[in-house]
XYZ file of C-alpha atoms in Angstrom:
61
model
C 3.220 26.843 9.222
C 6.020 24.478 10.122
C 8.976 24.676 7.774
C 10.581 21.403 6.757
C 14.310 21.019 7.227
C 15.488 19.222 4.117
C 19.026 18.743 5.390
C 19.122 18.618 9.180
C 22.509 19.179 10.784
C 24.394 15.927 11.312
C 27.655 15.331 13.093
C 30.287 12.774 12.161
C 28.885 10.253 14.661
C 25.389 10.610 13.163
C 26.750 9.964 9.684
C 28.728 6.907 10.830
C 25.649 5.474 12.576
C 23.497 6.064 9.483
C 26.014 4.394 7.184
C 26.431 1.466 9.577
C 22.682 0.772 9.565
C 22.232 1.326 5.818
C 25.188 -0.891 4.894
C 23.796 -3.787 6.916
C 26.266 -3.730 9.794
C 23.431 -3.522 12.331
C 23.316 -5.948 15.224
C 20.780 -8.770 15.255
C 18.692 -6.901 17.837
C 18.560 -3.820 15.622
C 17.607 -5.919 12.585
C 14.820 -7.638 14.542
C 13.532 -4.300 15.779
C 13.595 -2.841 12.261
C 11.832 -5.934 10.908
C 9.120 -5.674 13.583
C 8.673 -1.979 12.829
C 8.345 -2.674 9.101
C 5.713 -5.369 9.745
C 3.768 -2.948 11.947
C 3.924 -0.195 9.317
C 2.665 -2.553 6.617
C -0.155 -3.910 8.802
C -1.302 -0.384 9.689
C -1.299 0.524 5.981
C -3.403 -2.533 5.163
C -5.880 -1.662 7.930
C -6.174 1.950 6.760
C -6.809 0.816 3.193
C -9.326 -1.815 4.346
C -11.197 0.767 6.457
C -11.510 3.089 3.458
C -13.115 0.700 0.997
C -9.872 -0.518 -0.568
C -8.679 2.969 -1.464
C -5.626 4.691 -0.049
C -6.895 7.932 1.528
C -3.400 9.383 1.644
C -3.139 9.362 -2.142
C -6.675 10.654 -2.725
C -7.267 14.322 -3.497
């Protein structure tokens, strides 16, 4: 069984990069890439739901 790491080790540079992206200081290229990724994630979710009769199989028991 793979154990989850709830708090992975992060250096100061990792923290600065995370805060820069979260606070909206990302460059236009990064914002476009994040927007494209979000659209892809949503479209995949819609397809999965459509292929399973309108139900979300991830939330089913």
